[in-house]
Each structure stands twice: as structure tokens, then as C-alpha cells.
Amino acid sequence: MKAHTPSRNTALLCLIIFVLGLIGLFVPLAQIQYIGPYLKFINQFAVYLLIGGYGLLLAAVYIL
């Protein structure tokens, strides 16, 4: 199996998911005024976003 480069849109989507997970892991977003209640799900699912973003990127490189 040969690795190949994913499309720009796929790589950008994986990067956005991964960065959201990274931010959610270290920054308490629920304490932001006005929009905190809407962003607190990022803190709750930060680890899953990290795993999903990295996993999707690996899948795009090696499988797709």
C-alpha cells in the first residue's frame, strides 16, 4: 500500500477538527461570556476531536 497526499479540503477539515480538539483540551471555553454555553461541548468532546482529526488524516493518507 502506497501513501498519497490527501486533497486540500480533506487536510483542512482534519486540521480544523484537530485544532478544535487541542483548544478544547487546554482552554476552558465554557467560561467565555455570552457564547460559552454554546462552546462548552468542545471541552466535553476534546479528546474525541483530537482522535477523530488525527485518525481522519491518517485514513485520508493511507486508505483513501
CSV table of C-alpha atoms in Angstrom, one decimal:
chain,number,residue,atom,x,y,z
A,1,MET,CA,0.0,0.0,0.0
A,2,LYS,CA,1.4,3.3,-1.0
A,3,ALA,CA,0.8,6.6,0.8
A,4,HIS,CA,-0.5,9.5,-1.1
A,5,THR,CA,-1.3,13.2,-0.5
A,6,PRO,CA,-4.9,13.9,0.5
A,7,SER,CA,-6.8,16.8,-1.1
A,8,ARG,CA,-6.6,20.2,0.3
A,9,ASN,CA,-10.2,20.2,1.6
A,10,THR,CA,-9.7,16.9,3.4
A,11,ALA,CA,-6.5,18.0,5.0
A,12,LEU,CA,-8.0,21.3,6.0
A,13,LEU,CA,-11.1,19.6,7.6
A,14,CYS,CA,-8.8,17.2,9.6
A,15,LEU,CA,-6.6,20.1,10.7
A,16,ILE,CA,-9.7,22.2,11.9
A,17,ILE,CA,-11.0,19.2,13.8
A,18,PHE,CA,-7.6,18.6,15.4
A,19,VAL,CA,-7.1,22.2,16.3
A,20,LEU,CA,-10.6,22.5,17.9
A,21,GLY,CA,-9.8,19.4,20.0
A,22,LEU,CA,-6.4,20.9,21.0
A,23,ILE,CA,-8.0,24.2,22.0
A,24,GLY,CA,-10.8,22.4,23.9
A,25,LEU,CA,-8.3,20.3,25.8
A,26,PHE,CA,-6.4,23.3,27.3
A,27,VAL,CA,-8.8,26.3,27.2
A,28,PRO,CA,-12.0,26.3,29.3
A,29,LEU,CA,-14.4,27.7,26.7
A,30,ALA,CA,-17.5,27.4,28.9
A,31,GLN,CA,-16.3,30.5,30.9
A,32,ILE,CA,-16.5,32.8,27.9
A,33,GLN,CA,-19.3,35.3,28.3
A,34,TYR,CA,-22.4,35.0,26.0
A,35,ILE,CA,-21.1,32.2,23.8
A,36,GLY,CA,-19.7,29.9,26.5
A,37,PRO,CA,-22.7,27.7,26.8
A,38,TYR,CA,-22.6,27.0,23.1
A,39,LEU,CA,-18.9,26.2,23.1
A,40,LYS,CA,-18.7,24.0,26.1
A,41,PHE,CA,-19.4,20.9,24.0
A,42,ILE,CA,-15.9,21.4,22.5
A,43,ASN,CA,-14.4,21.0,26.0
A,44,GLN,CA,-16.5,17.9,26.7
A,45,PHE,CA,-15.5,16.1,23.4
A,46,ALA,CA,-11.9,17.4,23.1
A,47,VAL,CA,-10.3,14.0,23.3
A,48,TYR,CA,-12.6,12.6,20.7
A,49,LEU,CA,-12.0,15.6,18.4
A,50,LEU,CA,-8.2,15.0,18.7
A,51,ILE,CA,-8.6,11.3,17.9
A,52,GLY,CA,-11.0,12.0,15.1
A,53,GLY,CA,-9.0,14.7,13.4
A,54,TYR,CA,-5.7,12.7,13.5
A,55,GLY,CA,-7.5,9.5,12.6
A,56,LEU,CA,-9.2,11.1,9.6
A,57,LEU,CA,-5.9,12.5,8.4
A,58,LEU,CA,-4.3,9.0,8.6
A,59,ALA,CA,-7.2,7.5,6.9
A,60,ALA,CA,-7.0,10.0,4.1
A,61,VAL,CA,-3.3,9.4,3.6
A,62,TYR,CA,-3.1,5.7,3.8
A,63,ILE,CA,-6.6,4.3,3.0
A,64,LEU,CA,-8.5,6.7,0.7
